[in-house]
Coordinates of C-alpha atoms in Angstrom, one line a residue:
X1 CA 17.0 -17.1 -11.1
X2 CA 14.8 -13.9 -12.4
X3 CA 14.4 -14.0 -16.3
X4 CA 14.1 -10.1 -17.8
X5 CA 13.3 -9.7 -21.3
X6 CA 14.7 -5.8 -22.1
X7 CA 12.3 -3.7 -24.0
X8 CA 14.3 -1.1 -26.4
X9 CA 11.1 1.1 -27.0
X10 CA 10.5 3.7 -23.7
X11 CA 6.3 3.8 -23.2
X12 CA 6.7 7.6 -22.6
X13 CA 5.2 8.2 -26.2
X14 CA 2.0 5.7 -25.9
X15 CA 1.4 7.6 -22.6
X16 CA 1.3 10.8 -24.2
X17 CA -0.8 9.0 -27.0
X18 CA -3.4 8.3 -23.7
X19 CA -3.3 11.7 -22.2
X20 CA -1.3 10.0 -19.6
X21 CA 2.2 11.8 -19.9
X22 CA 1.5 13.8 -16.9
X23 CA 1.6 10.8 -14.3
X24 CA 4.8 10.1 -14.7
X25 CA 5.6 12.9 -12.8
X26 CA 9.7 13.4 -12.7
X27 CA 10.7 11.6 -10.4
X28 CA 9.0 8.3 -12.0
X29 CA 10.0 7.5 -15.2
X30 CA 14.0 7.5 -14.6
X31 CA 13.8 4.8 -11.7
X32 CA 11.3 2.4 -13.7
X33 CA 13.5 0.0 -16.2
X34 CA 13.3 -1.4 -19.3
X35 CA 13.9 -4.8 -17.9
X36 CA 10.5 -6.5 -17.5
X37 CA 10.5 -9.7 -15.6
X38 CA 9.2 -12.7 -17.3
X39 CA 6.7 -14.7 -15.2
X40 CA 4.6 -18.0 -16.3
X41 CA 0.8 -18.4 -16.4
X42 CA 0.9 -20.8 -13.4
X43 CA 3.3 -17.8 -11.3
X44 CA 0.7 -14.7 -12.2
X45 CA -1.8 -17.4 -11.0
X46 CA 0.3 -18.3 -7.8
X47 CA 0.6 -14.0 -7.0
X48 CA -3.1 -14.1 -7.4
X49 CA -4.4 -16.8 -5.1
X50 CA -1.7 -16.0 -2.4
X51 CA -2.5 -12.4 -2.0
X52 CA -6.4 -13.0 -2.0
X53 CA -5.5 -15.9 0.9
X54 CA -3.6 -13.5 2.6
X55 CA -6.1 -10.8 2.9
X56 CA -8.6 -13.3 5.0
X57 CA -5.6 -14.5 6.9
X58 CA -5.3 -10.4 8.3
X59 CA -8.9 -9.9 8.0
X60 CA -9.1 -12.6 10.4
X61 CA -5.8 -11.6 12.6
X62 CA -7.7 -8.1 12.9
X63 CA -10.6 -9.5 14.3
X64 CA -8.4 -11.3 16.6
X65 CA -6.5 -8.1 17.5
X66 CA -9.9 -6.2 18.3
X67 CA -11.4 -8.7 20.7
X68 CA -8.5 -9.7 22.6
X69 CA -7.6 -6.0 23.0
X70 CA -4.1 -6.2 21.7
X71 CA -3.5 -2.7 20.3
X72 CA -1.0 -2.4 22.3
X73 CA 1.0 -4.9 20.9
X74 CA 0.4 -3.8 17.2
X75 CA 2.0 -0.4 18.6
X76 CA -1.2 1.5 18.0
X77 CA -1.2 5.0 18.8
X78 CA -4.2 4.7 21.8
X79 CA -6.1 8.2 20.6
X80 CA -7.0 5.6 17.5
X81 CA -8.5 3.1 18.9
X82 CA -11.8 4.1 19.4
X83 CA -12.0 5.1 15.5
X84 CA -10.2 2.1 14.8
X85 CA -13.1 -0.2 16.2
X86 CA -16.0 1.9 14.7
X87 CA -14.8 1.6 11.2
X88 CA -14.4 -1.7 11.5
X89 CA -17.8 -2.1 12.6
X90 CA -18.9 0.8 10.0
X91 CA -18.0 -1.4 7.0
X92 CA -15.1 -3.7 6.4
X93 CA -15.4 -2.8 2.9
X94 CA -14.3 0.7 3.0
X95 CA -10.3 -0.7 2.4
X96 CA -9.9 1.0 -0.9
X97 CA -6.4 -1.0 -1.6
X98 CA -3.4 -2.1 -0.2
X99 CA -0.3 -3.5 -1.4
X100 CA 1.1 -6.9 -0.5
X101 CA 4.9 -7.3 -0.1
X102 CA 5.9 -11.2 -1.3
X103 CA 9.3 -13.0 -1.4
X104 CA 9.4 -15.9 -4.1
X105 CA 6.9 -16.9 -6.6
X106 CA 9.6 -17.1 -9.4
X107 CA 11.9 -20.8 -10.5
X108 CA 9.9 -22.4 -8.6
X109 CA 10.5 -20.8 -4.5
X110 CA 7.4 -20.8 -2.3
X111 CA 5.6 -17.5 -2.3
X112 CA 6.3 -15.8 1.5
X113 CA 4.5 -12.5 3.2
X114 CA 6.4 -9.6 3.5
X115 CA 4.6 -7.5 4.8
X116 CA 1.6 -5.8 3.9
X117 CA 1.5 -1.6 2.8
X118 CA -2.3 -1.2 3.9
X119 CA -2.6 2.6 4.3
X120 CA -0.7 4.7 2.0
X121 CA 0.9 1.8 -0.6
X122 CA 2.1 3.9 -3.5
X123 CA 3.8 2.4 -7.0
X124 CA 0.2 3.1 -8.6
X125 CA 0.9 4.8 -11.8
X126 CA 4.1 2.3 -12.4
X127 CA 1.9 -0.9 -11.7
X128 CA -1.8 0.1 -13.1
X129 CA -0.1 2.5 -16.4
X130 CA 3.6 2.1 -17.1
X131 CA 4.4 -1.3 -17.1
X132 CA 1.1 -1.3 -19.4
X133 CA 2.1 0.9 -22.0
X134 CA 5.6 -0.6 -21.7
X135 CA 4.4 -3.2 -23.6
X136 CA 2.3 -2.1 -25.8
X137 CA 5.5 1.0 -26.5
X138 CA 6.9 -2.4 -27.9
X139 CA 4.4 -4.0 -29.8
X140 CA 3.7 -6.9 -27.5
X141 CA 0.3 -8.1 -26.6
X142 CA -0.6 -5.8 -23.5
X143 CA -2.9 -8.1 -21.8
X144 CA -0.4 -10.6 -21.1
X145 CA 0.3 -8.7 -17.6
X146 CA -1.7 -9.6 -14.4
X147 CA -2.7 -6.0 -14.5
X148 CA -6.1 -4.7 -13.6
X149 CA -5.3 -2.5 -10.6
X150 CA -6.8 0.6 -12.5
X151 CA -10.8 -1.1 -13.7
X152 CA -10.4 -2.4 -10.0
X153 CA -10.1 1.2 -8.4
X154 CA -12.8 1.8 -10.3
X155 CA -14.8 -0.7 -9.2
X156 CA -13.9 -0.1 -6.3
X157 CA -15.1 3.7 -6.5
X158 CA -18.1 2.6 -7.7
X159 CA -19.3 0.1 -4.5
X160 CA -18.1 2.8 -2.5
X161 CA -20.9 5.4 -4.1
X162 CA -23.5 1.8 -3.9
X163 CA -23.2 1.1 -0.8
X164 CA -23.3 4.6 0.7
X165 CA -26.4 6.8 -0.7
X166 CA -26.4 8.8 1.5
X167 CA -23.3 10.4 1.1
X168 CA -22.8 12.7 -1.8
X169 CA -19.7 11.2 -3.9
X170 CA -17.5 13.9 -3.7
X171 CA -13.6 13.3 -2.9
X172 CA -11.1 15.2 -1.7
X173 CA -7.5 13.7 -1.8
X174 CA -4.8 15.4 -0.1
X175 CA -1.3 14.5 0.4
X176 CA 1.8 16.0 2.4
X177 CA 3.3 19.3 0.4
X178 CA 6.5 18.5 -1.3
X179 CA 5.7 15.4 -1.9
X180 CA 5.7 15.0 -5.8
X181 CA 5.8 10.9 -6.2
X182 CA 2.8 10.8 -4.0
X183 CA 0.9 13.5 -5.9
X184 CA 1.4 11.4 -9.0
X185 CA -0.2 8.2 -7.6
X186 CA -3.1 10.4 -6.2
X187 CA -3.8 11.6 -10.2
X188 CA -4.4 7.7 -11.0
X189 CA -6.1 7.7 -8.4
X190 CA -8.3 10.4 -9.2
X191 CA -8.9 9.4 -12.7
X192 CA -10.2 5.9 -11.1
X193 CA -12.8 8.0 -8.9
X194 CA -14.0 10.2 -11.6
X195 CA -14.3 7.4 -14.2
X196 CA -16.6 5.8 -11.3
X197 CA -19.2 9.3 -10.7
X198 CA -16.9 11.0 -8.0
X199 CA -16.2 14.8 -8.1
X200 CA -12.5 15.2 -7.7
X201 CA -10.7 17.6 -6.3
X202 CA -7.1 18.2 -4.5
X203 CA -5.8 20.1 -1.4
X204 CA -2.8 20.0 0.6
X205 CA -3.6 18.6 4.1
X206 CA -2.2 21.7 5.5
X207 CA -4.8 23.8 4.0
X208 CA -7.7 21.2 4.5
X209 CA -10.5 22.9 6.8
X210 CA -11.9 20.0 9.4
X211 CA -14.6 21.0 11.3
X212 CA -15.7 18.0 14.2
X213 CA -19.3 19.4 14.0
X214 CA -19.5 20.2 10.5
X215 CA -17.3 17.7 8.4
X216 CA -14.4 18.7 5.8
X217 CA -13.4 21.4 3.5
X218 CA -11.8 23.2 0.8
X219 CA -11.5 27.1 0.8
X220 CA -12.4 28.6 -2.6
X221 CA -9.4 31.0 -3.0
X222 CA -11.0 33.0 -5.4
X223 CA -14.6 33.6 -3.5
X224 CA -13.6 32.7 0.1
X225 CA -16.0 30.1 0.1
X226 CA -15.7 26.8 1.5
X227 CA -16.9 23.6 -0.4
X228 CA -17.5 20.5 1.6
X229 CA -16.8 17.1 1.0
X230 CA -18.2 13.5 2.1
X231 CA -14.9 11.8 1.2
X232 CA -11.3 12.0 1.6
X233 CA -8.3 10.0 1.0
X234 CA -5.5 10.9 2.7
X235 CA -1.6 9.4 1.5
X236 CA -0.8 10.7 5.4
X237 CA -0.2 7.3 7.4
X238 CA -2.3 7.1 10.1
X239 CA 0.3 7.1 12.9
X240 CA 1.8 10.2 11.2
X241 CA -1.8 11.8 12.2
X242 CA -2.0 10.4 15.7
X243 CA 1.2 10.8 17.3
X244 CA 2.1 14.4 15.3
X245 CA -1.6 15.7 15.1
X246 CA -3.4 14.3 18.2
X247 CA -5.9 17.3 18.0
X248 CA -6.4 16.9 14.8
X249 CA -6.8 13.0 15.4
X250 CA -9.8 14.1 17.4
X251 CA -11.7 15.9 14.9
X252 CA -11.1 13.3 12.6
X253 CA -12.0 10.5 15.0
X254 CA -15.1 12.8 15.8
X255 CA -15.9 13.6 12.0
X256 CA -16.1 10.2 11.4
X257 CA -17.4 8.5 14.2
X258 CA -20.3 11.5 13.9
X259 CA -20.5 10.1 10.1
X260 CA -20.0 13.8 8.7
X261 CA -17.4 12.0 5.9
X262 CA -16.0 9.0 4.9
X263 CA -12.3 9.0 5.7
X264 CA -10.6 6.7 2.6
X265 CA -8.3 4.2 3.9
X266 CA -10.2 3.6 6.4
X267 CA -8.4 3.6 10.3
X268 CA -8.7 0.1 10.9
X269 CA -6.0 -0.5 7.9
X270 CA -3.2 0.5 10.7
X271 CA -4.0 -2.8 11.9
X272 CA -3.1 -4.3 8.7
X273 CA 0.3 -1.9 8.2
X274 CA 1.7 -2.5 11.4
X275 CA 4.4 -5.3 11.6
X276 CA 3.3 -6.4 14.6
X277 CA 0.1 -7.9 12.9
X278 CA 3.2 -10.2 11.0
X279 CA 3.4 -11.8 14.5
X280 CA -0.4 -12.1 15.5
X281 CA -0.6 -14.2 12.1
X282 CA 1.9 -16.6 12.7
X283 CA 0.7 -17.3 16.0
X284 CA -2.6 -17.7 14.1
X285 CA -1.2 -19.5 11.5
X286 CA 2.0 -21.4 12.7
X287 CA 4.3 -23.0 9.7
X288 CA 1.8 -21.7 6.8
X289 CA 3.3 -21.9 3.8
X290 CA 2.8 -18.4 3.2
X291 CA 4.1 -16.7 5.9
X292 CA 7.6 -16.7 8.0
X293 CA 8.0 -17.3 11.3
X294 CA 7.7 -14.0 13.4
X295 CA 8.6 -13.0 16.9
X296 CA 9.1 -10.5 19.6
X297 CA 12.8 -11.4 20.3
X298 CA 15.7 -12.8 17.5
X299 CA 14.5 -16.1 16.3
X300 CA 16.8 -18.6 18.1
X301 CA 18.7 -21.0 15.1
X302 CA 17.8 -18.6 12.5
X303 CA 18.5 -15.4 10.4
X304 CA 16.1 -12.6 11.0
X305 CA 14.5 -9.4 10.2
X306 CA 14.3 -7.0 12.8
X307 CA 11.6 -4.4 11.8
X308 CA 9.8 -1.7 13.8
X309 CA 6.0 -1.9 13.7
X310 CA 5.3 1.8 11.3
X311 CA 9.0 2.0 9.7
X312 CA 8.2 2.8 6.1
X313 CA 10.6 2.7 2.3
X314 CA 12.8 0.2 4.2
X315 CA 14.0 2.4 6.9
X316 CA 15.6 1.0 10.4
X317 CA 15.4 -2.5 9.1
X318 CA 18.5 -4.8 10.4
X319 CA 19.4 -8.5 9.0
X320 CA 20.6 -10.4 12.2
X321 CA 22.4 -13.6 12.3
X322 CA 21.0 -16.5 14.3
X323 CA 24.1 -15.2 16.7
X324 CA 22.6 -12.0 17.0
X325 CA 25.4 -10.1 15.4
X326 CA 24.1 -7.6 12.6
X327 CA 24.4 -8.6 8.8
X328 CA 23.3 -5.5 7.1
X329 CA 20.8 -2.7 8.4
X330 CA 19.8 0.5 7.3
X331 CA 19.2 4.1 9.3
X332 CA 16.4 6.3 9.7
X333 CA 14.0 8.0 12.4
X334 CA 11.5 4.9 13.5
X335 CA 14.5 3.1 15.7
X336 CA 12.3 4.2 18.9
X337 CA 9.8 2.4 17.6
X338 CA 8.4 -1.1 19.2
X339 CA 10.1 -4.1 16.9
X340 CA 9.7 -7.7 15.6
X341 CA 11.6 -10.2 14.3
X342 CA 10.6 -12.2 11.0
X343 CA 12.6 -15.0 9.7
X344 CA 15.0 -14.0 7.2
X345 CA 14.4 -15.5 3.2
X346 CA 16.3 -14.7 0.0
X347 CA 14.4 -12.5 -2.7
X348 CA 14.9 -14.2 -6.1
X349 CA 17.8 -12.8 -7.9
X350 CA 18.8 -12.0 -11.3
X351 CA 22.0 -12.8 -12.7
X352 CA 23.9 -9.7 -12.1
X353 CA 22.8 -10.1 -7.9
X354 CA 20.3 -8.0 -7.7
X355 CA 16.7 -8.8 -5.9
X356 CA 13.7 -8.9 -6.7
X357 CA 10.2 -8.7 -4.9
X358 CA 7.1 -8.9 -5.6
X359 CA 4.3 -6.3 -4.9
X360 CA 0.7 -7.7 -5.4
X361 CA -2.2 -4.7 -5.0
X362 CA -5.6 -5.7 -3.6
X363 CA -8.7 -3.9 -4.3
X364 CA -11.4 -6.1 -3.5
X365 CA -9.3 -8.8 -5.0
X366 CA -5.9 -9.3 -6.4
X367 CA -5.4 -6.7 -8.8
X368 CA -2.0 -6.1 -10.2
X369 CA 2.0 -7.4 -10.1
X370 CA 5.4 -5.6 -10.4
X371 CA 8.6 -5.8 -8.8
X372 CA 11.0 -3.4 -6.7
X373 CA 14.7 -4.2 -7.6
X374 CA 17.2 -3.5 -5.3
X375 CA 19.7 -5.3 -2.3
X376 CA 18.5 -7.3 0.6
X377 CA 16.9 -4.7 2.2
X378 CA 14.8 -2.8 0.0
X379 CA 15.0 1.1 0.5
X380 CA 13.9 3.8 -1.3
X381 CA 16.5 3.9 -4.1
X382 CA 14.8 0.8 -4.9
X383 CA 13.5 0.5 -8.9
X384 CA 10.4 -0.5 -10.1
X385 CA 10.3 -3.2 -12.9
X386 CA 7.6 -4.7 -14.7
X387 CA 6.4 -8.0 -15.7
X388 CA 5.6 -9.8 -19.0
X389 CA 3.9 -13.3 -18.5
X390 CA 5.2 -16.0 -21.0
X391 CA 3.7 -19.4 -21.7

């Protein structure tokens, strides 16, 4: 059973102590609670070895994937490939951060893979700031979070400009237009890179200039001119690119492959988000105790998941009985889409029935906990809650 202590105190006012008022954005703050669940030293702990296990376990399947040719099976858009298999071989390291999805961890229930938001993983500001200054909002002590996703962006920012003198640090981060919630986890992330030596800016992809010879850049709309920039992070999945965009897949692909820019996350991360990599490592990794049993048909004898390989905010998932008759499911535009089937586990619970799962980010190592709170399958009128660890 989940334990929440409630906090009375909202953190709005220590984030506009911080300068940080404007990350909230509007759409944030409402759908964050004041519930904060209460997790142990020995549980943060748990979160913490189990996502850093993990990430070799799909470093590993990747490598796999790549030599046996499998892309396929992954449903990887094929004008990728090529650009997926030179940024592997560029530099592993290039994975800014990803977001594990984890069942359990809480009363004692085994901690169990998800899945694993590679590319475009968004709760930033709610994980790295709110649940922070939720705390402190109440006068608790503000370190007793496993909570350093924002120093390890930063760290992260940092290698990236270390290990790459060549390239001048200067980021461009574009996301789709309209898209407020994802402009508000590109500001943390933009603090993170300017706190580490990068010049920030922000464009629209539609307005983005990419040039296969040249590299990418931003008009100046008050001289015309056009600024270029080594580096750019893109909250556009991959597939959205490749099966939408294919010519502009190419001039990516070339941009990158002619190392005119550094494209931040990095191609080969599709291997990671596609739900078909859930299978590889089970067939890696049969019966680990961190991962549930995953197949390309219903699991005979057991309750499944049925997930298509690039569905995204828990669209097209369906909960199938061991008798193949539907349990619950949800709509959306991916049900084309190649699918796998993952055993089916309960998400701790609170006492009021509603679930709870754990999202663990990874930038260069375990980084940071919260929780989404919602039903079985978790959608995108899901709630973010924070944690507060207690000896």
């Amino acid at each position: 059973m989940i334990k929440l202590q409630t906090l009375e105190n909202s953190p709005l006012e220590t984030l506009e102590e911080k300068g940080w008022k404007w990350m909230l954005g509007e759409d944030t703050l409402p759908y964050v609670t004041k519930d904060m669940v209460v997790v142990s030293e020995k549980e943060a702990e748990a979160y913490y070895e189990a996502a850093n296990e993990l990430y070799d376990m799909f470093v590993e399947a990747a490598e796999h994937v790549l030599k046996n040719d499998l892309f396929e099976e992954l449903g990887i858009p094929p004008n990728l490939v090529p650009l997926i298999k030179h940024s592997w071989e560029k530099d592993a390291s290039w994975h800014l951060y990803g977001r594990f999805d984890l069942a359990g961890g809480i009363d004692g229930k085994p901690i169990k893979l998800i899945e694993f938001n590679a590319d475009t993983a968004t709760c930033i500001p709610e994980t790295a700031v709110v649940q922070w200054a939720s705390l402190k909002a109440n006068g608790l002590d503000e370190a007793k979070q496993f909570n350093t996703l924002y120093e390890s962006l930063v760290a992260a920012f940092e290698e990236l400009i270390g290990e790459n003198p060549t390239y001048h640090p200067s980021l461009l981060i574009s996301t789709l237009p309209g898209s407020p919630e994802d402009d508000t986890n590109m500001q943390v992330l933009a603090e993170a890179a300017t706190e580490a030596g990068f010049e920030v800016d922000f464009e629209s992809i539609v307005k983005v200039d990419f040039s296969s010879s040249k590299g990418i850049f931003k008009q100046n709309t008050k001289d015309g001119s056009f600024e270029k920039f080594d580096y750019w992070f893109k909250l556009i999945p991959w597939e959205f690119i490749a099966w939408d965009e294919p010519e502009l897949c190419k001039i990516i692909s070339d941009i990158c492959m002619d190392e005119k820019a550094i494209v931040l996350n990095p191609a080969y991360t599709m291997l990671f988000q596609s739900k078909g990599i859930l299978k590889i490592l089970w067939d890696l990794n049969p019966n680990h105790p961190l991962l549930l049993e995953t197949k390309a048909s219903p699991i005979k004898g057991k309750d499944s998941v049925e997930k298509v390989m690039f569905g995204r905010e828990g669209a097209n998932v369906r909960i199938v009985s061991s008798q193949n008759e539907t349990l619950s499911f949800t709509t959306g535009e991916y049900q084309e889409q190649t699918k796998v089937y993952q055993a089916f586990t309960d998400f701790p619970t609170d006492a009021y029935g509603s679930c709870y799962q754990a999202g663990v980010f990874f930038a260069g190592e375990a980084c940071g906990l919260g929780f989404r709170k919602g039903g079985k399958i978790l959608d995108n009128l899901a709630q973010f809650c924070g944690h507060v660890i207690v000896d």
